[in-house]
Amino acid sequence: MQKVLPDISYFRLVWLIILLTTALITIFPIQSEDVFMYLALGRRMLENGGFPSTDPFLIPGHGLNFHILHEWGSYILFYSAYFLGGFAGVILFKTFLIMLIFSVPTYLIFKTAKKSLFLIVVVILTIIASSHRFIARASLISDLFTVLTIAILMTSSFRSTRLIWVLPLIFLFWTNLHPGYHPSLLLLGIYSMQIALKGERKEIALSILLVLLSLAAGLLNPLGLEGFLYPLRTVLDERWNIFRATNYEWISTLNPMFLRTWEAKSLILLYALTLPLCWKDIRRRDWLSASVWLLSVGLGLSASRFMATSAYSVLTWFACRQKSESPVTNESRGVGVLALGCAIAGFLSILTWGYSGAAGHRRVGFGIDPKFFPIQAVRNIPEDGKNVFNEFGWGSYLSWLWDGRHRIFYHGHIDDPNFLLDHYLAVGRNHDQFLKTVNEAQIEYFLLSPKKLRTYPPPKLWEYLNTPPWKLIFEDETAMVFKKADTI
């Protein structure tokens, strides 16, 4: 049996401090590259009354499609936050979204769940596991809608509620804000199948109607069926494996580089602690509840970018099913005092010293994190309009900063695996390929990370850039700038 804190006031105080600590650790300088593309496109939308049909930031000539309409609504939301409050507005909007995510399981916990110490452990593991994704990304909107969908489906499976009919409206907004809705559509289908197993014709007909309305809502985006199917290419297109091999967020969570992090360890421990509950769901044939856990775990282990989504989902699932669990027994008052003391100590520690994780050390603050972006380096590139071969993870930042005045070689919204493999990564394979890339794209500057340039493939690029006509004109711990000699 689970044990509860002796007085509900202790639990509320501990929970309040945990939530305040969560809000605190989300307020740090911007580390997300993608948010700069949202701002760049939002600015274009405001200035021109529409989004560009071709990429205004890349060096032209490669014939790449500019896929941006799958999350057009997020560009407007994030740029609105920036318009109202600058980068502080963006950071606080991100914090608002994250706290909305945690508000869903919080409501369920105080409404139905047992106020147990085990629950405190589960929420702390969730916070740690998801903390590396406490960044300004449109995926936070998918995380929010995912926990809302899970809460509505599981609540409706316990008792009939009209709230279930909110789902088509959620999917309508979702399909225009971020393409992360397919797992939740799958859960909706499982919910409908579970209704069908009960054999109640009216309920079956209504559940089918609900599924059809939700699918139809998913099609109501600027690209229609193409926009609805677009996210599936990450699963169905084998060429996407190049991103899983080279892009940090698409690498499997089971990769050794992640398994040694506290975030991954916390996520796996969260799975281990909740696995018996899923097994209980399977034995009593609660297929929806079991599917939520299994799908969440599968998603979380597939790629590091889904670790937070998975952790939020497991916490919400746990909160939903707790009301049907066995009775609880009381702990001593001393345990409540100890839990409260630990929560206060954790809050004060993070407020004073910050915290460390997979993304490095974070401290409370605003602005842009200079460890993640070449803030000083770009000041050494004159506004001469010449082309720049840039680091993979800085393209969106440079798109926002230069707004096409300098054309760049790559940014994170390029979703063509062939371009990544045959052009961007090929630049350092051999000297002929290097010269071909430089000449065809008319590259005058290289803006790269010192650590990656010296320690990661392609290893020959460092050699090529240290021979004439190239000259190193700037270097700090974040970035290096190389310039062609005839432009100096």
Short mmCIF file of C-alpha atoms in Angstrom, two decimals:
data_model
loop_
_atom_site.label_atom_id
_atom_site.label_comp_id
_atom_site.label_asym_id
_atom_site.label_seq_id
_atom_site.Cartn_x
_atom_site.Cartn_y
_atom_site.Cartn_z
CA MET A 1 0.00 0.00 0.00
CA GLN A 2 1.15 3.52 -0.74
CA LYS A 3 1.78 5.84 2.17
CA VAL A 4 0.56 9.40 2.35
CA LEU A 5 1.82 12.48 4.10
CA PRO A 6 0.16 12.82 7.54
CA ASP A 7 -1.45 16.16 6.86
CA ILE A 8 -2.75 17.33 3.49
CA SER A 9 -1.23 20.76 4.16
CA TYR A 10 2.26 19.21 4.04
CA PHE A 11 1.54 17.69 0.66
CA ARG A 12 0.18 20.96 -0.70
CA LEU A 13 3.22 22.87 0.53
CA VAL A 14 5.66 20.33 -0.90
CA TRP A 15 3.78 20.28 -4.20
CA LEU A 16 3.67 24.09 -4.37
CA ILE A 17 7.41 24.36 -3.81
CA ILE A 18 8.06 21.67 -6.43
CA LEU A 19 6.00 23.62 -8.95
CA LEU A 20 7.76 26.87 -8.07
CA THR A 21 11.10 25.11 -8.49
CA THR A 22 9.98 23.75 -11.87
CA ALA A 23 9.05 27.27 -13.00
CA LEU A 24 12.39 28.55 -11.73
CA ILE A 25 14.48 26.02 -13.64
CA THR A 26 12.72 26.88 -16.91
CA ILE A 27 13.84 30.53 -16.70
CA PHE A 28 17.29 30.55 -18.27
CA PRO A 29 18.86 32.20 -21.35
CA ILE A 30 17.70 30.85 -24.72
CA GLN A 31 19.39 27.62 -25.82
CA SER A 32 16.94 26.53 -28.53
CA GLU A 33 17.97 27.17 -32.11
CA ASP A 34 14.53 26.56 -33.60
CA VAL A 35 12.90 29.46 -31.80
CA PHE A 36 14.97 31.89 -33.87
CA MET A 37 13.40 30.51 -37.04
CA TYR A 38 9.97 31.05 -35.47
CA LEU A 39 10.95 34.66 -34.79
CA ALA A 40 12.44 35.16 -38.27
CA LEU A 41 9.31 33.81 -39.96
CA GLY A 42 6.98 35.65 -37.58
CA ARG A 43 8.77 38.90 -38.42
CA ARG A 44 8.38 38.19 -42.14
CA MET A 45 4.70 37.48 -41.59
CA LEU A 46 4.22 40.80 -39.80
CA GLU A 47 6.20 42.79 -42.38
CA ASN A 48 4.86 41.15 -45.55
CA GLY A 49 1.45 39.86 -44.53
CA GLY A 50 2.38 36.25 -45.31
CA PHE A 51 5.09 33.63 -45.06
CA PRO A 52 7.75 33.33 -47.80
CA SER A 53 7.15 30.58 -50.38
CA THR A 54 10.88 30.07 -50.95
CA ASP A 55 13.68 30.09 -48.42
CA PRO A 56 14.96 33.70 -48.04
CA PHE A 57 17.86 32.69 -45.79
CA LEU A 58 19.70 29.93 -47.64
CA ILE A 59 22.23 30.25 -50.44
CA PRO A 60 20.06 29.69 -53.54
CA GLY A 61 20.61 27.00 -56.12
CA HIS A 62 19.85 23.70 -54.38
CA GLY A 63 16.12 23.58 -55.16
CA LEU A 64 15.10 22.73 -51.58
CA ASN A 65 11.47 22.81 -50.55
CA PHE A 66 10.72 25.27 -47.76
CA HIS A 67 8.47 23.25 -45.43
CA ILE A 68 7.28 25.69 -42.79
CA LEU A 69 3.47 25.65 -42.83
CA HIS A 70 3.15 22.57 -40.61
CA GLU A 71 3.55 24.79 -37.51
CA TRP A 72 2.72 28.25 -38.83
CA GLY A 73 0.61 29.13 -35.78
CA SER A 74 3.58 28.69 -33.47
CA TYR A 75 5.57 31.28 -35.40
CA ILE A 76 2.88 33.82 -34.66
CA LEU A 77 2.63 32.86 -30.98
CA PHE A 78 6.36 33.01 -30.31
CA TYR A 79 6.86 36.19 -32.30
CA SER A 80 3.98 37.79 -30.41
CA ALA A 81 5.75 36.91 -27.14
CA TYR A 82 8.94 38.47 -28.52
CA PHE A 83 7.08 41.54 -29.80
CA LEU A 84 5.60 42.13 -26.34
CA GLY A 85 8.62 41.35 -24.19
CA GLY A 86 11.72 40.67 -26.26
CA PHE A 87 13.70 37.54 -25.41
CA ALA A 88 12.41 37.74 -21.83
CA GLY A 89 8.90 37.48 -23.28
CA VAL A 90 9.88 34.36 -25.23
CA ILE A 91 11.39 32.74 -22.13
CA LEU A 92 8.38 33.56 -19.95
CA PHE A 93 6.01 32.27 -22.65
CA LYS A 94 7.98 29.01 -22.65
CA THR A 95 7.68 28.86 -18.84
CA PHE A 96 3.95 29.48 -19.14
CA LEU A 97 3.56 26.54 -21.55
CA ILE A 98 5.57 24.20 -19.31
CA MET A 99 3.56 25.14 -16.25
CA LEU A 100 0.36 24.56 -18.22
CA ILE A 101 1.65 21.05 -18.97
CA PHE A 102 2.23 20.38 -15.26
CA SER A 103 -1.12 21.93 -14.36
CA VAL A 104 -2.95 19.00 -16.00
CA PRO A 105 -1.55 16.24 -13.74
CA THR A 106 -1.66 18.68 -10.80
CA TYR A 107 -5.41 19.13 -11.28
CA LEU A 108 -5.91 15.37 -11.55
CA ILE A 109 -3.81 14.72 -8.47
CA PHE A 110 -5.68 17.18 -6.27
CA LYS A 111 -9.00 16.11 -7.75
CA THR A 112 -8.75 12.34 -7.60
CA ALA A 113 -5.33 10.90 -6.83
CA LYS A 114 -3.84 9.75 -3.52
CA LYS A 115 -1.44 12.30 -2.05
CA SER A 116 1.39 9.83 -1.57
CA LEU A 117 5.12 10.09 -1.16
CA PHE A 118 5.42 7.79 -4.14
CA LEU A 119 3.61 10.44 -6.18
CA ILE A 120 6.19 13.02 -5.08
CA VAL A 121 8.95 10.71 -6.33
CA VAL A 122 7.16 10.26 -9.66
CA VAL A 123 6.79 13.99 -10.26
CA ILE A 124 10.43 14.70 -9.33
CA LEU A 125 11.61 12.01 -11.77
CA THR A 126 9.36 13.57 -14.42
CA ILE A 127 10.87 17.02 -13.87
CA ILE A 128 14.45 15.71 -14.09
CA ALA A 129 13.73 13.53 -17.14
CA SER A 130 12.09 16.38 -19.05
CA SER A 131 14.41 19.18 -17.96
CA HIS A 132 16.72 19.05 -20.99
CA ARG A 133 13.66 19.95 -23.12
CA PHE A 134 12.74 23.00 -21.04
CA ILE A 135 13.56 25.05 -24.12
CA ALA A 136 11.55 27.41 -26.30
CA ARG A 137 10.18 25.02 -28.91
CA ALA A 138 6.82 24.52 -30.58
CA SER A 139 7.00 20.91 -29.39
CA LEU A 140 5.89 22.21 -25.97
CA ILE A 141 2.47 22.76 -27.53
CA SER A 142 2.38 19.12 -28.58
CA ASP A 143 3.40 18.13 -25.05
CA LEU A 144 0.53 20.19 -23.64
CA PHE A 145 -2.06 18.78 -26.04
CA THR A 146 -0.73 15.25 -25.46
CA VAL A 147 -1.30 15.36 -21.70
CA LEU A 148 -4.69 16.99 -22.23
CA THR A 149 -5.69 14.21 -24.62
CA ILE A 150 -4.50 11.49 -22.24
CA ALA A 151 -6.34 13.09 -19.33
CA ILE A 152 -9.58 13.41 -21.32
CA LEU A 153 -9.44 9.89 -22.77
CA MET A 154 -8.64 8.18 -19.48
CA THR A 155 -11.18 10.22 -17.53
CA SER A 156 -13.81 9.40 -20.14
CA SER A 157 -12.94 5.69 -19.94
CA PHE A 158 -13.77 5.76 -16.21
CA ARG A 159 -17.04 7.61 -16.62
CA SER A 160 -18.99 9.17 -19.47
CA THR A 161 -18.25 12.86 -19.94
CA ARG A 162 -19.00 15.49 -22.57
CA LEU A 163 -15.44 16.71 -22.26
CA ILE A 164 -14.45 14.05 -24.80
CA TRP A 165 -16.01 16.20 -27.54
CA VAL A 166 -13.36 18.86 -26.97
CA LEU A 167 -10.85 16.57 -28.71
CA PRO A 168 -11.69 17.55 -32.32
CA LEU A 169 -11.16 21.19 -31.36
CA ILE A 170 -7.81 20.31 -29.79
CA PHE A 171 -6.73 18.51 -32.96
CA LEU A 172 -7.84 21.49 -35.06
CA PHE A 173 -5.50 23.81 -33.17
CA TRP A 174 -2.82 21.15 -32.91
CA THR A 175 -2.51 20.53 -36.64
CA ASN A 176 -1.73 24.23 -37.17
CA LEU A 177 0.70 24.62 -34.28
CA HIS A 178 2.94 21.53 -34.30
CA PRO A 179 2.87 18.13 -36.09
CA GLY A 180 3.03 15.96 -32.97
CA TYR A 181 -0.55 14.71 -32.87
CA HIS A 182 -0.37 11.23 -34.46
CA PRO A 183 0.35 9.29 -31.22
CA SER A 184 -2.69 10.91 -29.62
CA LEU A 185 -4.84 10.03 -32.64
CA LEU A 186 -3.68 6.44 -32.17
CA LEU A 187 -4.75 6.56 -28.51
CA LEU A 188 -8.12 7.94 -29.60
CA GLY A 189 -8.47 4.95 -31.93
CA ILE A 190 -7.67 2.55 -29.07
CA TYR A 191 -10.23 4.33 -26.89
CA SER A 192 -12.81 3.81 -29.63
CA MET A 193 -11.88 0.13 -29.93
CA GLN A 194 -12.26 -0.30 -26.18
CA ILE A 195 -15.73 1.25 -26.43
CA ALA A 196 -16.53 -1.17 -29.28
CA LEU A 197 -15.57 -4.17 -27.12
CA LYS A 198 -18.33 -3.22 -24.69
CA GLY A 199 -20.93 -3.72 -27.46
CA GLU A 200 -23.06 -0.65 -26.74
CA ARG A 201 -24.24 0.48 -30.18
CA LYS A 202 -24.91 4.10 -29.33
CA GLU A 203 -21.53 4.50 -27.63
CA ILE A 204 -19.81 2.77 -30.57
CA ALA A 205 -21.46 5.10 -33.09
CA LEU A 206 -20.51 8.16 -31.05
CA SER A 207 -16.91 7.00 -30.65
CA ILE A 208 -16.61 6.44 -34.40
CA LEU A 209 -18.01 9.92 -35.01
CA LEU A 210 -15.47 11.32 -32.55
CA VAL A 211 -12.60 9.64 -34.41
CA LEU A 212 -13.84 10.88 -37.78
CA LEU A 213 -14.25 14.45 -36.52
CA SER A 214 -10.75 14.39 -35.04
CA LEU A 215 -9.25 13.05 -38.28
CA ALA A 216 -11.12 15.70 -40.25
CA ALA A 217 -9.80 18.39 -37.89
CA GLY A 218 -6.28 17.14 -38.55
CA LEU A 219 -6.77 17.82 -42.25
CA LEU A 220 -7.76 21.46 -41.68
CA ASN A 221 -4.29 22.89 -42.13
CA PRO A 222 -2.78 24.94 -45.01
CA LEU A 223 -1.38 21.80 -46.67
CA GLY A 224 -4.40 19.54 -46.16
CA LEU A 225 -3.62 15.83 -46.53
CA GLU A 226 0.05 16.55 -47.29
CA GLY A 227 0.35 18.47 -44.02
CA PHE A 228 -1.41 15.68 -42.13
CA LEU A 229 0.95 13.01 -43.51
CA TYR A 230 4.12 15.14 -43.36
CA PRO A 231 5.22 14.08 -39.82
CA LEU A 232 5.02 10.39 -40.74
CA ARG A 233 8.02 10.67 -43.02
CA THR A 234 10.26 10.54 -39.94
CA VAL A 235 9.06 6.95 -39.49
CA LEU A 236 8.38 5.81 -43.05
CA ASP A 237 11.29 7.39 -44.93
CA GLU A 238 14.46 5.32 -44.50
CA ARG A 239 16.57 8.29 -45.59
CA TRP A 240 15.61 9.95 -42.32
CA ASN A 241 18.13 7.65 -40.60
CA ILE A 242 20.85 10.16 -41.48
CA PHE A 243 19.22 12.61 -39.06
CA ARG A 244 19.10 9.90 -36.37
CA ALA A 245 22.83 9.42 -36.86
CA THR A 246 23.86 13.09 -36.90
CA ASN A 247 21.18 15.18 -35.18
CA TYR A 248 21.41 15.22 -31.38
CA GLU A 249 17.67 15.27 -30.74
CA TRP A 250 16.92 12.37 -33.08
CA ILE A 251 19.51 10.00 -31.58
CA SER A 252 18.00 7.15 -29.54
CA THR A 253 17.68 7.68 -25.81
CA LEU A 254 19.36 4.29 -25.37
CA ASN A 255 22.52 5.62 -26.99
CA PRO A 256 25.37 5.56 -24.42
CA MET A 257 25.80 9.33 -24.75
CA PHE A 258 22.31 9.75 -23.24
CA LEU A 259 22.18 6.78 -20.88
CA ARG A 260 24.84 8.29 -18.67
CA THR A 261 22.85 11.51 -18.14
CA TRP A 262 20.64 12.11 -15.12
CA GLU A 263 17.75 12.84 -17.46
CA ALA A 264 17.87 9.39 -19.08
CA LYS A 265 18.47 7.61 -15.75
CA SER A 266 15.47 9.39 -14.23
CA LEU A 267 13.29 8.48 -17.19
CA ILE A 268 14.24 4.80 -17.02
CA LEU A 269 13.67 4.76 -13.25
CA LEU A 270 10.26 6.35 -13.86
CA TYR A 271 9.47 3.52 -16.26
CA ALA A 272 10.67 0.89 -13.80
CA LEU A 273 8.56 2.26 -10.92
CA THR A 274 5.38 2.45 -13.00
CA LEU A 275 5.82 -0.82 -14.94
CA PRO A 276 3.91 -2.92 -12.34
CA LEU A 277 0.93 -0.61 -12.73
CA CYS A 278 0.94 -1.11 -16.49
CA TRP A 279 1.13 -4.87 -15.97
CA LYS A 280 -1.91 -4.59 -13.70
CA ASP A 281 -3.74 -2.72 -16.51
CA ILE A 282 -2.91 -5.49 -18.96
CA ARG A 283 -4.14 -8.21 -16.59
CA ARG A 284 -7.46 -6.45 -16.09
CA ARG A 285 -7.65 -5.69 -19.83
CA ASP A 286 -7.68 -1.95 -19.53
CA TRP A 287 -6.20 -1.59 -23.00
CA LEU A 288 -6.37 2.19 -23.16
CA SER A 289 -4.46 2.70 -19.92
CA ALA A 290 -1.87 0.06 -20.84
CA SER A 291 -1.48 1.56 -24.31
CA VAL A 292 -0.84 5.03 -22.91
CA TRP A 293 2.07 3.70 -20.84
CA LEU A 294 3.48 1.47 -23.59
CA LEU A 295 3.24 4.15 -26.27
CA SER A 296 4.79 6.72 -23.94
CA VAL A 297 7.72 4.42 -23.16
CA GLY A 298 8.25 3.50 -26.80
CA LEU A 299 8.22 7.16 -27.78
CA GLY A 300 10.58 8.15 -24.98
CA LEU A 301 13.15 5.50 -25.87
CA SER A 302 13.01 6.17 -29.62
CA ALA A 303 14.70 9.59 -29.56
CA SER A 304 15.92 12.07 -26.96
CA ARG A 305 13.54 14.74 -28.28
CA PHE A 306 10.59 12.65 -27.01
CA MET A 307 11.92 12.09 -23.48
CA ALA A 308 9.96 15.03 -22.08
CA THR A 309 6.75 14.08 -23.91
CA SER A 310 7.09 10.57 -22.52
CA ALA A 311 7.72 11.72 -18.95
CA TYR A 312 4.77 14.15 -18.99
CA SER A 313 2.54 11.42 -20.40
CA VAL A 314 3.53 8.85 -17.77
CA LEU A 315 2.93 11.37 -14.98
CA THR A 316 -0.52 12.24 -16.35
CA TRP A 317 -1.32 8.54 -16.84
CA PHE A 318 -0.23 7.83 -13.25
CA ALA A 319 -2.39 10.66 -11.88
CA CYS A 320 -5.44 9.49 -13.86
CA ARG A 321 -5.32 5.89 -12.71
CA GLN A 322 -4.47 6.56 -9.05
CA LYS A 323 -8.06 7.03 -7.99
CA SER A 324 -8.76 3.33 -8.52
CA GLU A 325 -5.80 2.12 -6.44
CA SER A 326 -5.81 0.50 -3.01
CA PRO A 327 -6.20 2.36 0.30
CA VAL A 328 -3.29 4.27 1.71
CA THR A 329 -1.69 4.45 5.15
CA ASN A 330 -0.28 7.40 6.99
CA GLU A 331 3.38 8.24 7.38
CA SER A 332 4.76 9.92 10.47
CA ARG A 333 4.67 13.70 10.70
CA GLY A 334 8.46 13.67 10.58
CA VAL A 335 8.39 12.36 7.02
CA GLY A 336 6.19 15.28 5.99
CA VAL A 337 8.55 17.77 7.61
CA LEU A 338 11.54 16.08 5.93
CA ALA A 339 9.87 16.20 2.50
CA LEU A 340 9.03 19.87 2.98
CA GLY A 341 12.59 20.67 4.08
CA CYS A 342 14.07 18.89 1.05
CA ALA A 343 11.74 20.78 -1.29
CA ILE A 344 12.72 24.16 0.19
CA ALA A 345 16.43 23.28 0.06
CA GLY A 346 16.13 22.27 -3.58
CA PHE A 347 14.41 25.53 -4.49
CA LEU A 348 17.01 27.69 -2.73
CA SER A 349 19.90 25.71 -4.24
CA ILE A 350 18.66 26.19 -7.80
CA LEU A 351 17.86 29.84 -7.17
CA THR A 352 21.41 30.42 -5.90
CA TRP A 353 23.62 28.16 -7.99
CA GLY A 354 21.47 26.87 -10.86
CA TYR A 355 21.69 23.25 -11.96
CA SER A 356 23.57 21.04 -14.42
CA GLY A 357 22.29 18.50 -16.92
CA ALA A 358 22.68 17.16 -20.43
CA ALA A 359 22.53 20.70 -21.84
CA GLY A 360 25.26 21.95 -19.50
CA HIS A 361 24.96 24.29 -16.55
CA ARG A 362 21.91 26.56 -16.38
CA ARG A 363 21.30 29.53 -14.14
CA VAL A 364 18.23 31.68 -13.75
CA GLY A 365 18.33 34.50 -16.27
CA PHE A 366 17.19 35.94 -19.59
CA GLY A 367 18.69 36.76 -22.98
CA ILE A 368 20.63 34.36 -25.23
CA ASP A 369 23.09 31.78 -23.91
CA PRO A 370 26.50 32.68 -25.41
CA LYS A 371 27.69 29.08 -25.00
CA PHE A 372 25.13 27.97 -27.58
CA PHE A 373 25.32 30.73 -30.19
CA PRO A 374 28.18 32.65 -31.88
CA ILE A 375 27.21 36.01 -30.45
CA GLN A 376 30.74 37.45 -30.48
CA ALA A 377 31.86 35.69 -33.67
CA VAL A 378 29.17 37.22 -35.90
CA ARG A 379 30.42 40.69 -34.97
CA ASN A 380 33.60 39.85 -36.87
CA ILE A 381 31.71 39.18 -40.10
CA PRO A 382 31.07 42.52 -41.84
CA GLU A 383 27.69 43.29 -43.38
CA ASP A 384 29.01 42.71 -46.89
CA GLY A 385 26.27 40.33 -48.02
CA LYS A 386 28.66 37.46 -48.77
CA ASN A 387 27.78 33.79 -48.29
CA VAL A 388 28.55 31.87 -45.11
CA PHE A 389 29.03 28.15 -44.54
CA ASN A 390 27.70 27.77 -41.02
CA GLU A 391 27.56 25.30 -38.17
CA PHE A 392 24.57 22.93 -38.30
CA GLY A 393 22.95 24.24 -35.12
CA TRP A 394 23.30 27.96 -35.78
CA GLY A 395 21.37 28.36 -39.03
CA SER A 396 18.11 29.54 -37.49
CA TYR A 397 19.92 31.99 -35.22
CA LEU A 398 21.74 33.44 -38.26
CA SER A 399 18.49 33.56 -40.23
CA TRP A 400 16.96 35.66 -37.47
CA LEU A 401 20.05 37.82 -37.02
CA TRP A 402 20.85 38.56 -40.67
CA ASP A 403 17.37 38.13 -42.19
CA GLY A 404 18.92 37.05 -45.51
CA ARG A 405 21.51 39.85 -45.71
CA HIS A 406 24.11 37.10 -45.50
CA ARG A 407 22.97 33.88 -47.15
CA ILE A 408 23.80 30.76 -45.13
CA PHE A 409 24.39 27.14 -46.13
CA TYR A 410 22.20 25.25 -43.65
CA HIS A 411 19.52 25.65 -41.00
CA GLY A 412 17.44 23.27 -38.89
CA HIS A 413 14.29 23.58 -41.01
CA ILE A 414 15.92 21.75 -43.93
CA ASP A 415 14.26 18.35 -43.95
CA ASP A 416 15.93 16.87 -47.03
CA PRO A 417 18.21 13.97 -45.92
CA ASN A 418 20.00 13.96 -49.29
CA PHE A 419 21.07 17.59 -48.91
CA LEU A 420 22.45 16.91 -45.45
CA LEU A 421 24.41 13.88 -46.63
CA ASP A 422 25.49 14.94 -50.13
CA HIS A 423 26.16 18.64 -49.56
CA TYR A 424 26.49 19.77 -45.96
CA LEU A 425 28.38 16.75 -44.57
CA ALA A 426 30.26 16.22 -47.84
CA VAL A 427 32.22 19.46 -47.60
CA GLY A 428 35.08 17.82 -45.71
CA ARG A 429 35.20 14.41 -47.36
CA ASN A 430 37.99 15.33 -49.74
CA HIS A 431 39.63 18.43 -51.15
CA ASP A 432 37.82 18.27 -54.48
CA GLN A 433 34.44 18.22 -52.74
CA PHE A 434 35.52 21.09 -50.51
CA LEU A 435 36.50 23.21 -53.52
CA LYS A 436 33.31 22.27 -55.35
CA THR A 437 31.14 23.36 -52.41
CA VAL A 438 33.05 26.62 -51.92
CA ASN A 439 32.96 27.55 -55.61
CA GLU A 440 29.36 26.55 -56.37
CA ALA A 441 27.96 28.23 -53.27
CA GLN A 442 30.42 31.16 -53.48
CA ILE A 443 31.42 30.72 -49.84
CA GLU A 444 33.45 33.59 -48.40
CA TYR A 445 33.19 32.76 -44.69
CA PHE A 446 33.11 29.62 -42.53
CA LEU A 447 31.43 29.98 -39.13
CA LEU A 448 31.98 26.77 -37.17
CA SER A 449 32.26 25.31 -33.67
CA PRO A 450 35.90 24.78 -32.55
CA LYS A 451 35.05 21.63 -30.62
CA LYS A 452 33.20 19.97 -33.49
CA LEU A 453 35.65 21.11 -36.14
CA ARG A 454 38.63 19.64 -34.28
CA THR A 455 37.12 16.48 -32.84
CA TYR A 456 34.28 15.29 -35.07
CA PRO A 457 33.99 14.21 -38.72
CA PRO A 458 34.59 15.44 -41.34
CA PRO A 459 38.18 15.60 -39.99
CA LYS A 460 39.76 17.03 -43.15
CA LEU A 461 37.78 20.26 -43.01
CA TRP A 462 40.10 21.56 -40.27
CA GLU A 463 43.05 20.88 -42.56
CA TYR A 464 41.49 22.63 -45.55
CA LEU A 465 40.60 25.74 -43.55
CA ASN A 466 44.13 26.07 -42.24
CA THR A 467 45.66 26.41 -45.71
CA PRO A 468 45.53 29.42 -48.07
CA PRO A 469 43.42 31.21 -49.12
CA TRP A 470 41.62 30.72 -45.79
CA LYS A 471 42.57 32.62 -42.67
CA LEU A 472 41.27 32.36 -39.10
CA ILE A 473 40.09 35.85 -38.09
CA PHE A 474 38.25 35.09 -34.83
CA GLU A 475 38.05 32.34 -32.22
CA ASP A 476 36.47 31.96 -28.80
CA GLU A 477 35.18 28.89 -26.93
CA THR A 478 31.94 28.93 -28.93
CA ALA A 479 32.86 29.75 -32.54
CA MET A 480 35.59 30.22 -35.15
CA VAL A 481 35.41 32.48 -38.20
CA PHE A 482 37.47 31.74 -41.32
CA LYS A 483 37.67 34.22 -44.19
CA LYS A 484 38.98 33.93 -47.73
CA ALA A 485 42.22 35.85 -48.11
CA ASP A 486 41.06 37.79 -51.16
CA THR A 487 38.18 39.25 -49.11
CA ILE A 488 40.36 40.42 -46.23
#
